[in-house]
Coordinates of C-alpha atoms in Angstrom, one line a residue:
P1 CA -159.8 150.5 -113.0
G2 CA -160.5 147.9 -110.3
G3 CA -161.5 148.4 -106.7
S4 CA -157.9 148.9 -105.6
R5 CA -157.3 152.1 -107.4
A6 CA -153.6 152.6 -108.3
P7 CA -152.3 156.1 -108.8
G8 CA -153.7 157.3 -112.1
S9 CA -157.1 155.7 -112.1
L10 CA -160.1 157.8 -112.8
G11 CA -162.9 155.6 -111.4
G12 CA -164.8 152.4 -112.0
P13 CA -165.6 149.8 -109.4
R14 CA -164.8 146.1 -109.4
G15 CA -167.8 144.1 -110.5
V16 CA -170.2 147.0 -111.0
P17 CA -171.7 146.9 -114.5
V18 CA -169.9 149.8 -116.2
T19 CA -169.3 150.2 -119.9
C20 CA -166.0 151.1 -121.5
Q21 CA -166.2 154.7 -120.1
C22 CA -163.4 153.7 -117.7
E23 CA -161.1 152.4 -120.4
P24 CA -160.0 155.8 -121.6
A25 CA -159.1 156.7 -118.0
R26 CA -156.6 153.8 -117.8
D27 CA -155.1 155.1 -121.1
L28 CA -154.8 158.6 -119.7
A29 CA -153.2 157.3 -116.4
A30 CA -150.7 155.2 -118.3
K31 CA -149.6 158.0 -120.5
K32 CA -149.3 160.5 -117.7
S33 CA -146.6 158.7 -115.9
S34 CA -144.1 161.5 -116.6
P35 CA -144.1 164.9 -118.3
S36 CA -141.9 163.7 -121.2
Q37 CA -144.1 160.8 -121.9
M38 CA -147.2 163.0 -121.6
E39 CA -146.0 165.5 -124.1
G40 CA -144.3 163.0 -126.3
Q41 CA -146.9 160.3 -126.5
M42 CA -150.2 162.2 -126.2
E43 CA -151.5 165.4 -127.7
A44 CA -153.5 167.7 -125.4
A45 CA -156.6 167.1 -127.5
E46 CA -156.4 163.3 -127.0
A47 CA -155.9 163.7 -123.3
R48 CA -158.8 166.1 -123.1
E49 CA -161.1 163.6 -124.8
L50 CA -159.9 160.8 -122.4
A51 CA -160.5 163.1 -119.4
W52 CA -164.1 163.8 -120.7
A53 CA -164.7 160.0 -120.8
G54 CA -164.0 159.7 -117.1
C55 CA -167.0 158.9 -114.9
I56 CA -167.6 157.8 -111.3
P57 CA -170.1 155.0 -110.6
A58 CA -172.2 156.1 -107.7
V59 CA -174.9 154.6 -105.5
F60 CA -177.5 157.0 -104.0
S61 CA -179.6 156.0 -101.0
L62 CA -182.2 157.9 -99.0
A63 CA -181.2 158.6 -95.4
Q64 CA -182.9 156.1 -93.1
D65 CA -184.4 158.8 -90.8
E66 CA -186.2 160.4 -93.8
V67 CA -187.9 157.3 -95.2
T68 CA -191.6 157.7 -94.7
T69 CA -192.8 154.4 -96.3
L70 CA -192.9 150.9 -94.9
E71 CA -190.1 149.7 -97.2
P72 CA -187.1 151.9 -98.0
P73 CA -186.7 152.9 -101.6
P74 CA -184.3 151.0 -103.9
C75 CA -180.9 152.6 -104.4
Y76 CA -180.2 154.6 -107.5
H77 CA -177.1 153.7 -109.5
A78 CA -175.6 156.1 -112.0
N79 CA -172.4 157.0 -113.8
L80 CA -171.5 160.6 -112.9
P81 CA -169.3 162.5 -115.3
R82 CA -166.3 163.9 -113.6
Q83 CA -166.5 167.2 -115.6
S84 CA -170.0 168.1 -114.4
W85 CA -171.7 169.5 -111.3
L86 CA -174.1 167.6 -109.0
P87 CA -177.3 169.7 -109.7
L88 CA -176.8 169.1 -113.4
V89 CA -176.7 165.3 -113.2
T90 CA -178.9 164.4 -110.3
G91 CA -182.3 165.4 -111.5
E92 CA -183.4 161.8 -111.8
V93 CA -182.1 161.1 -108.3
V94 CA -184.5 163.7 -107.0
E95 CA -187.5 162.2 -108.9
H96 CA -186.5 158.7 -107.7
F97 CA -186.5 159.5 -104.0
L98 CA -189.0 162.3 -103.6
P99 CA -192.1 160.0 -103.3
F100 CA -190.4 158.3 -100.3
A101 CA -189.3 161.5 -98.6
P102 CA -191.1 163.5 -95.9
P103 CA -194.3 165.1 -97.0
M104 CA -193.0 168.7 -97.1
A105 CA -189.9 167.7 -99.0
R106 CA -189.2 169.5 -102.3
A107 CA -186.9 168.9 -105.1
S108 CA -185.0 172.1 -104.4
S109 CA -184.3 171.0 -100.8
M110 CA -182.3 167.9 -101.7
W111 CA -178.7 167.8 -100.5
M112 CA -176.2 164.9 -100.2
Q113 CA -173.6 163.5 -97.9
C114 CA -170.6 161.3 -98.2
R115 CA -169.7 159.5 -95.0
G116 CA -171.6 162.1 -93.0
E117 CA -169.9 165.1 -94.7
P118 CA -172.2 167.4 -96.8
L119 CA -171.2 167.8 -100.4
R120 CA -170.7 171.2 -101.8
W121 CA -172.4 171.2 -105.2
Q122 CA -170.3 174.2 -106.3
V123 CA -167.3 171.9 -106.7
P124 CA -167.1 169.7 -109.8
V125 CA -168.0 166.1 -109.3
G126 CA -164.6 164.6 -110.0
V127 CA -162.9 167.1 -107.7
L128 CA -165.4 166.2 -104.9
F129 CA -164.6 162.5 -105.4
D130 CA -160.9 163.0 -105.3
L131 CA -161.1 165.2 -102.2
L132 CA -163.4 162.9 -100.2
T133 CA -161.9 159.5 -101.2
S134 CA -158.2 160.1 -101.3
G135 CA -155.9 158.8 -98.6
D136 CA -152.3 159.4 -97.7
D137 CA -150.5 160.5 -100.9
Q138 CA -152.8 158.1 -102.9
P139 CA -155.7 159.2 -105.1
G140 CA -159.0 157.5 -104.3
N141 CA -159.8 154.5 -102.1
G142 CA -160.9 151.3 -103.7
D143 CA -163.3 150.7 -100.8
M144 CA -165.2 153.8 -101.9
L145 CA -166.1 152.5 -105.3
P146 CA -168.9 152.6 -106.2
W147 CA -169.2 156.0 -104.5
Q148 CA -171.8 155.8 -101.7
L149 CA -173.9 158.9 -101.4
T150 CA -176.7 159.6 -98.9
V151 CA -179.6 161.8 -100.1
R152 CA -181.4 164.1 -97.7
F153 CA -184.3 166.6 -98.0
Q154 CA -184.3 167.9 -94.4
A155 CA -181.9 169.3 -91.8
R156 CA -179.8 171.1 -94.3
P157 CA -176.7 172.7 -92.7
T158 CA -177.1 176.4 -92.3
D159 CA -173.9 177.0 -94.4
Q160 CA -175.1 174.7 -97.2
L161 CA -176.6 176.7 -100.1
R162 CA -179.4 175.2 -102.1
G163 CA -178.4 174.3 -105.6
S164 CA -180.8 174.0 -108.5
V165 CA -180.0 173.4 -112.2
D166 CA -180.3 177.1 -112.8
D167 CA -178.0 177.9 -109.9
A168 CA -175.4 175.4 -111.3
K169 CA -175.7 176.9 -114.8
A170 CA -175.2 180.4 -113.4
L171 CA -172.2 179.3 -111.5
V172 CA -170.5 177.7 -114.6
R173 CA -171.3 180.8 -116.7
S174 CA -169.8 183.1 -114.1
A175 CA -166.7 181.0 -113.7
L176 CA -166.3 180.8 -117.5
K177 CA -166.3 184.6 -117.7
E178 CA -163.8 184.8 -114.9
S179 CA -161.5 182.3 -116.5
A180 CA -161.7 184.1 -119.9
F181 CA -160.8 187.4 -118.2
L182 CA -157.8 185.7 -116.6
R183 CA -156.6 184.3 -119.9
C184 CA -157.1 187.3 -122.2
G185 CA -158.2 190.3 -120.1
S186 CA -161.8 190.3 -121.2
A187 CA -165.0 188.3 -120.6
Q188 CA -166.4 189.4 -123.9
P189 CA -165.7 186.1 -125.7
V190 CA -168.0 184.3 -123.3
M191 CA -170.6 187.1 -123.4
D192 CA -170.6 186.7 -127.2
L193 CA -171.4 183.0 -127.0
S194 CA -174.6 182.3 -128.9
P195 CA -177.7 180.9 -127.0
L196 CA -177.4 177.7 -129.1
D197 CA -173.8 177.1 -128.1
D198 CA -174.6 177.9 -124.5
A199 CA -177.3 175.4 -124.5
R200 CA -175.0 172.8 -126.1
I201 CA -172.4 173.2 -123.4
F202 CA -175.0 172.4 -120.7
E203 CA -176.4 169.6 -122.8
A204 CA -173.0 167.9 -122.6
L205 CA -172.7 168.5 -118.9
C206 CA -176.1 166.9 -118.2
S207 CA -175.1 163.6 -119.5
A208 CA -175.2 161.3 -116.4
S209 CA -176.6 157.9 -117.2
P210 CA -178.1 155.2 -115.0
I211 CA -176.2 151.9 -114.8
E212 CA -178.6 149.4 -116.4
A213 CA -178.8 145.7 -115.5
G214 CA -177.1 143.3 -118.0
S215 CA -174.3 145.7 -118.9
P216 CA -170.9 144.1 -119.2
A217 CA -168.7 144.5 -116.1
P218 CA -164.9 144.8 -116.1
A219 CA -163.0 141.9 -114.8
P220 CA -162.1 142.3 -111.1
S221 CA -158.5 143.1 -110.3
S222 CA -156.5 140.8 -108.2
G223 CA -156.5 141.2 -104.4
G224 CA -160.1 140.8 -103.6
S225 CA -163.5 139.7 -104.7
P226 CA -165.9 142.1 -106.5
P227 CA -168.8 143.5 -104.6
P228 CA -172.1 141.9 -105.3
L229 CA -174.2 143.3 -108.2
P230 CA -177.4 145.0 -107.2
P231 CA -180.6 143.1 -108.1
P232 CA -182.4 144.4 -111.2
S233 CA -185.2 145.8 -109.0
C234 CA -182.7 148.3 -107.6
L235 CA -181.8 149.6 -111.0
P236 CA -183.6 152.6 -112.5
P237 CA -185.3 152.5 -115.9
A238 CA -183.8 154.1 -119.0
S239 CA -182.7 157.6 -118.5
P240 CA -185.2 160.3 -119.6
V241 CA -182.2 162.7 -119.9
S242 CA -180.6 160.3 -122.4
S243 CA -183.9 160.1 -124.3
Q244 CA -184.1 163.9 -124.5
A245 CA -180.5 164.1 -125.7
A246 CA -181.2 161.5 -128.4
A247 CA -184.3 163.4 -129.5
G248 CA -182.3 166.6 -129.6
Q249 CA -179.6 164.9 -131.6
A250 CA -182.1 163.6 -134.1
A251 CA -183.6 167.0 -134.4
S252 CA -180.2 168.5 -135.0
Q253 CA -179.6 166.1 -137.8
Q254 CA -182.5 167.6 -139.7
T255 CA -181.6 170.4 -142.0
P256 CA -183.0 173.7 -140.6
A257 CA -185.5 175.5 -142.7
G258 CA -183.8 178.1 -144.9
K259 CA -180.4 176.3 -144.7
Q260 CA -181.0 173.4 -147.1
G261 CA -177.8 172.4 -148.8
Q262 CA -175.7 174.7 -146.6
P263 CA -175.1 172.9 -143.2
S264 CA -172.5 174.6 -141.1
A265 CA -169.8 172.8 -139.0
S266 CA -171.7 173.7 -135.8
D267 CA -174.9 172.1 -137.2
A268 CA -173.2 168.7 -137.7
P269 CA -174.7 166.0 -135.5
A270 CA -172.7 164.9 -132.5
S271 CA -172.6 161.4 -131.2
S272 CA -171.2 162.0 -127.7
P273 CA -171.3 164.6 -125.0
Y274 CA -167.7 165.5 -125.7
E275 CA -168.4 166.1 -129.4
V276 CA -171.4 168.3 -128.4
Y277 CA -169.2 170.2 -126.1
C278 CA -166.4 170.7 -128.7
Q279 CA -169.0 172.0 -131.2
A280 CA -170.1 174.6 -128.6
R281 CA -166.6 175.5 -127.5
T282 CA -165.2 176.0 -131.0
P283 CA -166.5 179.6 -131.5
L284 CA -165.6 180.5 -127.9
E285 CA -162.0 179.4 -128.4
A286 CA -161.8 181.2 -131.7
S287 CA -163.0 184.4 -130.0
L288 CA -160.5 183.9 -127.2
L289 CA -157.7 183.5 -129.7
R290 CA -158.7 186.8 -131.4
S291 CA -158.7 188.6 -128.1
L292 CA -155.3 187.2 -127.3
G293 CA -153.8 188.2 -130.6
S294 CA -150.0 187.9 -130.5
R295 CA -149.7 188.5 -126.8
G296 CA -150.3 185.0 -125.6
E297 CA -152.2 184.1 -122.6
R298 CA -151.9 186.4 -119.6
A299 CA -152.5 183.7 -117.0
V300 CA -153.5 180.0 -116.6
P301 CA -156.8 179.9 -114.6
T302 CA -155.9 177.4 -111.8
R303 CA -157.7 176.4 -108.5
A304 CA -155.9 174.3 -105.9
F305 CA -158.1 172.4 -103.4
V306 CA -157.0 170.8 -100.1
A307 CA -160.6 170.4 -98.9
Q308 CA -164.1 171.2 -100.0
R309 CA -163.9 174.6 -98.3
E310 CA -160.1 175.1 -98.4
W311 CA -158.9 176.3 -101.8
R312 CA -157.0 179.1 -103.4
Q313 CA -157.1 180.7 -106.8
L314 CA -154.4 183.1 -108.2
P315 CA -153.3 184.0 -111.7
V316 CA -150.6 181.7 -112.7
A317 CA -148.3 183.0 -115.5
P318 CA -147.7 180.4 -118.2
L319 CA -144.0 181.4 -118.4
L320 CA -141.4 182.1 -115.6
P321 CA -139.4 185.4 -115.8
S322 CA -136.6 183.2 -117.1
G323 CA -138.8 182.3 -120.1
D324 CA -139.1 178.6 -119.0
P325 CA -142.6 177.1 -118.9
T326 CA -144.3 177.3 -115.5
T327 CA -144.5 173.9 -114.0
L328 CA -147.2 172.5 -111.6
A329 CA -144.7 172.8 -108.8
D330 CA -144.2 176.5 -109.6
A331 CA -148.0 177.1 -109.7
L332 CA -148.6 175.2 -106.4
A333 CA -145.7 177.0 -104.7
L334 CA -147.6 180.2 -105.5
L335 CA -151.0 178.9 -104.5
L336 CA -149.9 176.9 -101.4
P337 CA -146.7 178.7 -100.2
R338 CA -146.7 177.4 -96.7
A339 CA -146.8 173.7 -97.8
F340 CA -144.0 174.1 -100.3
A341 CA -142.0 176.3 -98.0
A342 CA -142.1 173.6 -95.3
A343 CA -140.9 171.0 -97.8
S344 CA -138.1 173.3 -99.0
D345 CA -136.9 174.0 -95.5
A346 CA -136.8 170.3 -94.7
E347 CA -134.8 169.6 -97.9
G348 CA -132.4 172.4 -97.1
S349 CA -131.7 171.1 -93.7
G350 CA -130.8 167.7 -95.1
G351 CA -134.1 166.0 -94.3
E352 CA -136.6 164.5 -96.7
G353 CA -139.0 167.3 -97.7
Q354 CA -142.5 166.0 -98.3
R355 CA -144.4 168.0 -100.9
P356 CA -148.1 167.7 -101.5
T357 CA -149.3 165.1 -103.9
A358 CA -151.1 166.7 -106.9
I359 CA -154.1 165.0 -108.5
V360 CA -155.7 166.3 -111.7
Q361 CA -158.7 164.5 -113.2
G362 CA -158.1 161.6 -110.7
V363 CA -154.5 161.1 -111.8
V364 CA -151.4 161.7 -109.8
V365 CA -149.4 164.3 -111.8
E366 CA -145.6 164.9 -111.6
L367 CA -144.9 168.3 -110.2
N368 CA -142.5 169.2 -113.1
T369 CA -145.4 169.0 -115.6
P370 CA -145.9 172.2 -117.6
V371 CA -149.1 173.9 -116.3
S372 CA -150.0 175.2 -119.7
W373 CA -150.1 171.6 -121.1
L374 CA -152.2 170.5 -118.1
Y375 CA -154.6 173.3 -118.6
E376 CA -155.1 172.5 -122.3
A377 CA -155.5 168.8 -121.6
C378 CA -157.4 168.7 -118.3
S379 CA -159.2 171.9 -117.6
H380 CA -162.9 171.8 -116.7
P381 CA -165.8 173.3 -118.8
D382 CA -165.8 176.4 -116.6
G383 CA -162.3 177.2 -117.9
F384 CA -160.4 176.4 -114.7
L385 CA -157.7 173.8 -114.1
Y386 CA -158.6 172.0 -110.8
V387 CA -155.7 170.5 -108.7
V388 CA -156.4 168.4 -105.6
C389 CA -153.5 168.6 -103.2
L390 CA -153.0 165.8 -100.7
M391 CA -151.0 167.3 -97.9
P392 CA -148.3 165.3 -96.2
Q393 CA -149.3 163.8 -92.8
S394 CA -146.9 166.1 -90.9
Q395 CA -148.4 169.2 -92.3
R396 CA -152.0 167.9 -91.7
T397 CA -151.0 167.3 -88.0
R398 CA -149.7 170.8 -87.6
G399 CA -152.7 172.2 -89.4

């Protein structure tokens, strides 16, 4: 979408050379205008694939007070997948800025800021973007695209944990076990995941790609001129991560020794990070279904965020005691009772109650959407459904 993001856009700046990765986001937003349209026009699998295609164009720059060379380093431009975590997709950012950083700087000491606010790497990239760029009841701010991030190697806040690739992988694995337990009462399906499928999951999550010069840019939307394109000297070379993924894909296309003539479905080559992820998740979902049996899911793993450090997680039953599907409003009333109680009180007294605005995968979602459908379509690779809640101005004022 263009620089003036309408509700339902998943990212993509005006004039910045981004490929068609943002096109699926427009399709997802268009089809999520109402629950009936969502369920009637789009299957959950289709919505999940569109959500996976969402990315956030970002521009990284080294903090001025940490530049140790005569000339500041060029900015680093990249497409960050919404579904991943910062340590998994910023390895090249570290390599790009480390030669210009203070002498004692190390790769493990890098941390980032957005408008002076430190970023918590434990929160998924897309959730961070929605939290930090959303305004009053509107997801995202067109002026924030591309996402401007400041890289630092010193003066890390005391409450900011260091985050390496291994730390991020451990976080995702732990959350995946937790979400599996919430769904079926056991983490065994995740513990039974093969090393190959585990590696494939993280291969899909480490798929950030630099924005290269000469790529076609989407037409700017009306209402303003596009920002100037960065000069070619500011753009990084071809991504080593992409090269490694291509090499791994080529290797996977070769028939393993001892299996000639008997390729399995999981050995089929994948042409996109989403296909790699689906191949890895297939045995996990099958194991989860076996654990569920005929009982159905015990709970829908859901996390509601109002800020980077303000979030709640509680088991959300897929069905209400009446047997009706649990809606997003029901789930958020459980997770954020004070916010919804204030809105109900205002409505009961004849006023206009303002409920929080819910954003899932960068899209404003109607509160009467079934939470089970949202989970199947928009959950993250760690097995949780992340909901960003924009609180009404009155409640933010009261705290």
